[in-house]
Structure formats: structure tokens, C-alpha cells
PDB file of C-alpha atoms in Angstrom:
ATOM      1  CA  MET A 235       0.133  -3.629  14.333  1.00  0.00           C
ATOM      2  CA  ARG A 236       3.423  -5.267  14.002  1.00  0.00           C
ATOM      3  CA  LYS A 237       6.080  -3.285  12.014  1.00  0.00           C
ATOM      4  CA  PRO A 238       7.215  -5.191   8.867  1.00  0.00           C
ATOM      5  CA  LEU A 239      10.801  -7.073   9.626  1.00  0.00           C
ATOM      6  CA  ALA A 240      13.537  -5.978   7.059  1.00  0.00           C
ATOM      7  CA  LEU A 241      16.492  -8.093   7.260  1.00  0.00           C
ATOM      8  CA  ILE A 242      19.763  -6.560   6.255  1.00  0.00           C
ATOM      9  CA  PHE A 243      22.713  -9.087   5.346  1.00  0.00           C
ATOM     10  CA  GLU A 244      25.814  -6.981   4.348  1.00  0.00           C
ATOM     11  CA  ASP A 245      29.065  -6.945   5.734  1.00  0.00           C
ATOM     12  CA  GLU A 246      30.001  -3.225   5.715  1.00  0.00           C
ATOM     13  CA  PRO A 247      28.831  -1.801   8.745  1.00  0.00           C
ATOM     14  CA  ILE A 248      28.729   1.600   7.432  1.00  0.00           C
ATOM     15  CA  ILE A 249      26.565   0.598   4.698  1.00  0.00           C
ATOM     16  CA  VAL A 250      24.218  -1.365   7.210  1.00  0.00           C
ATOM     17  CA  MET A 251      23.833   1.533   9.583  1.00  0.00           C
ATOM     18  CA  SER A 252      22.747   4.263   6.333  1.00  0.00           C
ATOM     19  CA  ILE A 253      20.369   1.280   4.881  1.00  0.00           C
ATOM     20  CA  GLU A 254      19.022   0.504   8.594  1.00  0.00           C
ATOM     21  CA  SER A 255      18.182   3.950   8.952  1.00  0.00           C
ATOM     22  CA  SER A 256      16.274   4.649   6.212  1.00  0.00           C
ATOM     23  CA  LEU A 257      14.272   1.437   6.776  1.00  0.00           C
ATOM     24  CA  LYS A 258      13.189   2.311  10.039  1.00  0.00           C
ATOM     25  CA  ALA A 259      12.446   5.581   8.764  1.00  0.00           C
ATOM     26  CA  ALA A 260      10.106   4.042   6.425  1.00  0.00           C
ATOM     27  CA  GLY A 261       8.608   2.084   9.495  1.00  0.00           C
ATOM     28  CA  PHE A 262      10.390  -1.269   9.685  1.00  0.00           C
ATOM     29  CA  ALA A 263      11.726  -3.429  12.490  1.00  0.00           C
ATOM     30  CA  VAL A 264      15.273  -3.923  11.383  1.00  0.00           C
ATOM     31  CA  ALA A 265      18.199  -6.266  12.262  1.00  0.00           C
ATOM     32  CA  SER A 266      21.379  -7.246  10.364  1.00  0.00           C
ATOM     33  CA  GLU A 267      23.834  -9.757   9.791  1.00  0.00           C
ATOM     34  CA  PRO A 268      27.232  -9.896   7.862  1.00  0.00           C
ATOM     35  CA  SER A 269      27.655 -13.825   7.556  1.00  0.00           C
ATOM     36  CA  CYS A 270      25.949 -16.190   5.220  1.00  0.00           C
ATOM     37  CA  VAL A 271      25.874 -18.868   7.901  1.00  0.00           C
ATOM     38  CA  ARG A 272      24.216 -16.670  10.535  1.00  0.00           C
ATOM     39  CA  ALA A 273      21.960 -15.238   7.838  1.00  0.00           C
ATOM     40  CA  ARG A 274      20.772 -18.532   7.278  1.00  0.00           C
ATOM     41  CA  GLN A 275      20.353 -19.599  10.957  1.00  0.00           C
ATOM     42  CA  ILE A 276      18.070 -16.154  11.494  1.00  0.00           C
ATOM     43  CA  LEU A 277      16.102 -17.235   8.406  1.00  0.00           C
ATOM     44  CA  ALA A 278      15.416 -20.443  10.129  1.00  0.00           C
ATOM     45  CA  LEU A 279      13.955 -18.781  13.003  1.00  0.00           C
ATOM     46  CA  VAL A 280      12.099 -15.519  11.616  1.00  0.00           C
ATOM     47  CA  GLN A 281       9.940 -14.787   8.722  1.00  0.00           C
ATOM     48  CA  PRO A 282      11.048 -11.719   7.243  1.00  0.00           C
ATOM     49  CA  ASP A 283       8.851  -9.222   5.119  1.00  0.00           C
ATOM     50  CA  VAL A 284      11.503  -8.397   2.919  1.00  0.00           C
ATOM     51  CA  VAL A 285      15.402  -9.109   2.761  1.00  0.00           C
ATOM     52  CA  ILE A 286      18.331  -6.487   1.523  1.00  0.00           C
ATOM     53  CA  LEU A 287      21.128  -8.857   0.349  1.00  0.00           C
ATOM     54  CA  ASP A 288      24.553  -8.172  -0.665  1.00  0.00           C
ATOM     55  CA  VAL A 289      26.307 -11.021  -3.088  1.00  0.00           C
ATOM     56  CA  LEU A 290      29.483 -11.026  -1.100  1.00  0.00           C
ATOM     57  CA  LEU A 291      29.127 -11.178   2.611  1.00  0.00           C
ATOM     58  CA  ARG A 292      32.023 -11.819   5.277  1.00  0.00           C
ATOM     59  CA  ASP A 293      32.221 -15.575   4.463  1.00  0.00           C
ATOM     60  CA  CYS A 294      30.973 -16.459   1.318  1.00  0.00           C
ATOM     61  CA  VAL A 295      28.807 -15.721  -2.163  1.00  0.00           C
ATOM     62  CA  SER A 296      25.362 -15.401  -0.348  1.00  0.00           C
ATOM     63  CA  SER A 297      23.601 -17.730  -3.268  1.00  0.00           C
ATOM     64  CA  SER A 298      22.990 -20.245  -0.345  1.00  0.00           C
ATOM     65  CA  VAL A 299      20.948 -17.310   1.328  1.00  0.00           C
ATOM     66  CA  ALA A 300      19.282 -16.112  -2.022  1.00  0.00           C
ATOM     67  CA  GLU A 301      18.167 -20.163  -2.554  1.00  0.00           C
ATOM     68  CA  GLU A 302      16.882 -19.920   0.896  1.00  0.00           C
ATOM     69  CA  LEU A 303      14.586 -16.482   0.075  1.00  0.00           C
ATOM     70  CA  VAL A 304      13.297 -18.315  -3.260  1.00  0.00           C
ATOM     71  CA  ALA A 305      12.356 -21.472  -1.064  1.00  0.00           C
ATOM     72  CA  ARG A 306      10.544 -19.647   1.297  1.00  0.00           C
ATOM     73  CA  ASN A 307       8.841 -17.104  -1.310  1.00  0.00           C
ATOM     74  CA  ILE A 308      10.726 -14.164   0.707  1.00  0.00           C
ATOM     75  CA  PRO A 309      10.992 -11.019  -1.489  1.00  0.00           C
ATOM     76  CA  PHE A 310      14.664  -9.368  -1.619  1.00  0.00           C
ATOM     77  CA  VAL A 311      16.583  -6.761  -2.951  1.00  0.00           C
ATOM     78  CA  ILE A 312      20.200  -7.382  -3.896  1.00  0.00           C
ATOM     79  CA  TYR A 313      22.335  -4.236  -3.176  1.00  0.00           C
ATOM     80  CA  SER A 314      25.675  -5.137  -4.369  1.00  0.00           C
ATOM     81  CA  ALA A 315      28.564  -3.382  -6.562  1.00  0.00           C
ATOM     82  CA  THR A 316      29.121  -7.357  -7.652  1.00  0.00           C
ATOM     83  CA  ASP A 317      27.606  -8.481 -10.664  1.00  0.00           C
ATOM     84  CA  ILE A 318      25.274 -11.618 -10.210  1.00  0.00           C
ATOM     85  CA  GLU A 319      25.809 -13.361 -13.789  1.00  0.00           C
ATOM     86  CA  GLY A 320      27.284 -16.801 -13.042  1.00  0.00           C
ATOM     87  CA  ARG A 321      26.768 -16.403  -9.282  1.00  0.00           C
ATOM     88  CA  GLY A 322      23.481 -18.416  -8.964  1.00  0.00           C
ATOM     89  CA  GLU A 323      20.079 -18.673 -10.406  1.00  0.00           C
ATOM     90  CA  ALA A 324      18.689 -17.837  -7.337  1.00  0.00           C
ATOM     91  CA  PHE A 325      19.708 -14.047  -7.371  1.00  0.00           C
ATOM     92  CA  LYS A 326      17.393 -13.744 -10.404  1.00  0.00           C
ATOM     93  CA  ALA A 327      14.416 -14.128  -8.421  1.00  0.00           C
ATOM     94  CA  GLY A 328      15.566 -10.634  -6.535  1.00  0.00           C
ATOM     95  CA  THR A 329      15.448  -7.082  -7.527  1.00  0.00           C
ATOM     96  CA  PHE A 330      18.808  -5.695  -8.476  1.00  0.00           C
ATOM     97  CA  VAL A 331      20.006  -2.514  -7.225  1.00  0.00           C
ATOM     98  CA  GLU A 332      23.741  -1.568  -7.955  1.00  0.00           C
ATOM     99  CA  LYS A 333      26.013  -0.332  -5.246  1.00  0.00           C
ATOM    100  CA  PRO A 334      25.920   3.082  -4.632  1.00  0.00           C
ATOM    101  CA  ALA A 335      22.151   4.113  -4.648  1.00  0.00           C
ATOM    102  CA  ASP A 336      20.069   6.063  -2.577  1.00  0.00           C
ATOM    103  CA  GLU A 337      18.965   4.258   0.515  1.00  0.00           C
ATOM    104  CA  CYS A 338      15.559   6.249   0.226  1.00  0.00           C
ATOM    105  CA  VAL A 339      15.293   3.997  -3.048  1.00  0.00           C
ATOM    106  CA  LEU A 340      16.200   1.029  -1.266  1.00  0.00           C
ATOM    107  CA  ALA A 341      13.754   1.800   1.726  1.00  0.00           C
ATOM    108  CA  ALA A 342      10.832   2.658  -0.830  1.00  0.00           C
ATOM    109  CA  LEU A 343      11.792  -0.308  -2.923  1.00  0.00           C
ATOM    110  CA  ALA A 344      11.545  -2.634   0.153  1.00  0.00           C
ATOM    111  CA  SER A 345       8.199  -1.258   1.284  1.00  0.00           C
ATOM    112  CA  SER A 346       6.591  -2.253  -1.906  1.00  0.00           C
ATOM    113  CA  LEU A 347       8.258  -5.695  -2.026  1.00  0.00           C
ATOM    114  CA  ALA A 348       6.915  -6.178   1.398  1.00  0.00           C
ATOM    115  CA  ALA A 349       3.449  -4.459   0.945  1.00  0.00           C
ATOM    116  CA  HIS A 350       2.670  -6.766  -2.104  1.00  0.00           C
ATOM    117  CA  ARG A 351       4.135  -9.928  -0.404  1.00  0.00           C
ATOM    118  CA  ALA A 352       1.697  -9.632   2.748  1.00  0.00           C
ATOM    119  CA  PRO A 353      -1.966  -9.877   1.912  1.00  0.00           C
ATOM    120  CA  ARG A 354      -3.213  -7.636   5.007  1.00  0.00           C
ATOM    121  CA  THR A 355      -1.353  -4.569   2.962  1.00  0.00           C
ATOM    122  CA  LEU A 356      -2.107  -5.169  -0.522  1.00  0.00           C
ATOM    123  CA  ILE A 357      -3.139  -2.042  -2.536  1.00  0.00           C
ATOM    124  CA  PRO A 358      -4.302  -1.828  -6.031  1.00  0.00           C
ATOM    125  CA  TRP A 359      -1.871  -0.560  -8.668  1.00  0.00           C
ATOM    126  CA  CYS A 360      -1.710   3.377  -8.237  1.00  0.00           C
ATOM    127  CA  PRO A 361       0.730   5.835  -9.459  1.00  0.00           C
ATOM    128  CA  LEU A 362       3.816   5.830  -7.237  1.00  0.00           C
ATOM    129  CA  SER A 363       3.369   9.168  -5.710  1.00  0.00           C
ATOM    130  CA  SER A 364      -0.044   7.726  -4.626  1.00  0.00           C
ATOM    131  CA  TRP A 365       1.467   4.694  -3.190  1.00  0.00           C
ATOM    132  CA  PHE A 366       3.896   6.723  -1.222  1.00  0.00           C
ATOM    133  CA  ALA A 367       1.006   8.775   0.417  1.00  0.00           C
ATOM    134  CA  HIS A 368      -0.788   5.563   1.139  1.00  0.00           C
ATOM    135  CA  GLU A 369       1.974   4.062   3.005  1.00  0.00           C
ATOM    136  CA  GLY A 370       2.507   7.602   4.700  1.00  0.00           C
ATOM    137  CA  LEU A 371       5.725   8.403   3.026  1.00  0.00           C
ATOM    138  CA  ASP A 372       7.038  11.247   1.247  1.00  0.00           C
ATOM    139  CA  LEU A 373       8.580  10.722  -2.372  1.00  0.00           C
ATOM    140  CA  PHE A 374      12.024   9.820  -0.728  1.00  0.00           C
ATOM    141  CA  GLY A 375      10.714   7.049   1.255  1.00  0.00           C
ATOM    142  CA  ARG A 376      10.710   9.093   4.563  1.00  0.00           C
ATOM    143  CA  ALA A 377       7.873   9.109   7.085  1.00  0.00           C
ATOM    144  CA  ALA A 378       5.482  11.949   5.779  1.00  0.00           C
ATOM    145  CA  GLY A 379       4.508  14.640   8.513  1.00  0.00           C
TER     146      GLY A 379
END
């Protein structure tokens, strides 16, 4: 069974490493990119299950990336200290999490978005603790066991 793919579009290496670690612990295959231009090139080649997106990347405001995600129906989390107001309508389609936040929360949110996107992993509504158990995670989004 293939691991779900999470892409991280973030230009701060320490933040990338932290998110990447939590996502891998939650069972994701992970790749990252700090540039809007390269992020769009990557999206042309792969179909991720979820994306973690910063508003301000190395080379631009990432609204064009958000527009691509919306057009392709790819769920995404906007993880940023930058307000999204006035930055483009596409950002409103994502789930906003303000920096700083616990990366385990991001991993749990990414797991939820990815699971509800892919028909092969759909589960009925359940309390959060049951969902975590179903996904093999503890209540902090880490692999249980």
C-alpha cells in the first residue's frame, strides 16, 4: 500500500524539518520546496494527498500555488504567520493554521484532510480519539505502538 504524499511548500528549513518529521511519523511520504516556481512545477508532475503551504515563499506570495491546489482539488493547510486577508481568494479554500503551532497538530490535520480526500481511506464521522485510533495514531498525531 502506498504512503500518502504530503508536500511542504515552506522557505524556512528549520520549520520544514520539524513538519517533515511529524508528517513522516504520521505515515506520509514527504517532499518540500521553498520556491513558488518550483512548487508549481512539482504540482504539474505529482498528485499529492495534502499540501502544507506558507503564504510567503522564497520568490513570491504563494497565491498562484493556492490557485493551482484549488483547481486540482488538492486539500491544503496554510501554515503561516502572515494574514491571508487580501492575498487572494484561493487561500480561503485552505485550512489556516497560524505559526507557530504544534507540528503534531499539523500532522493530524494533514492526515484528516488526506483521508477524506481519497475514497480508499474514507471513514464515517467519529470522535477525534476514535479517528486517531483508526489511523494508528496517538492523540498527538504520532504513530501509536
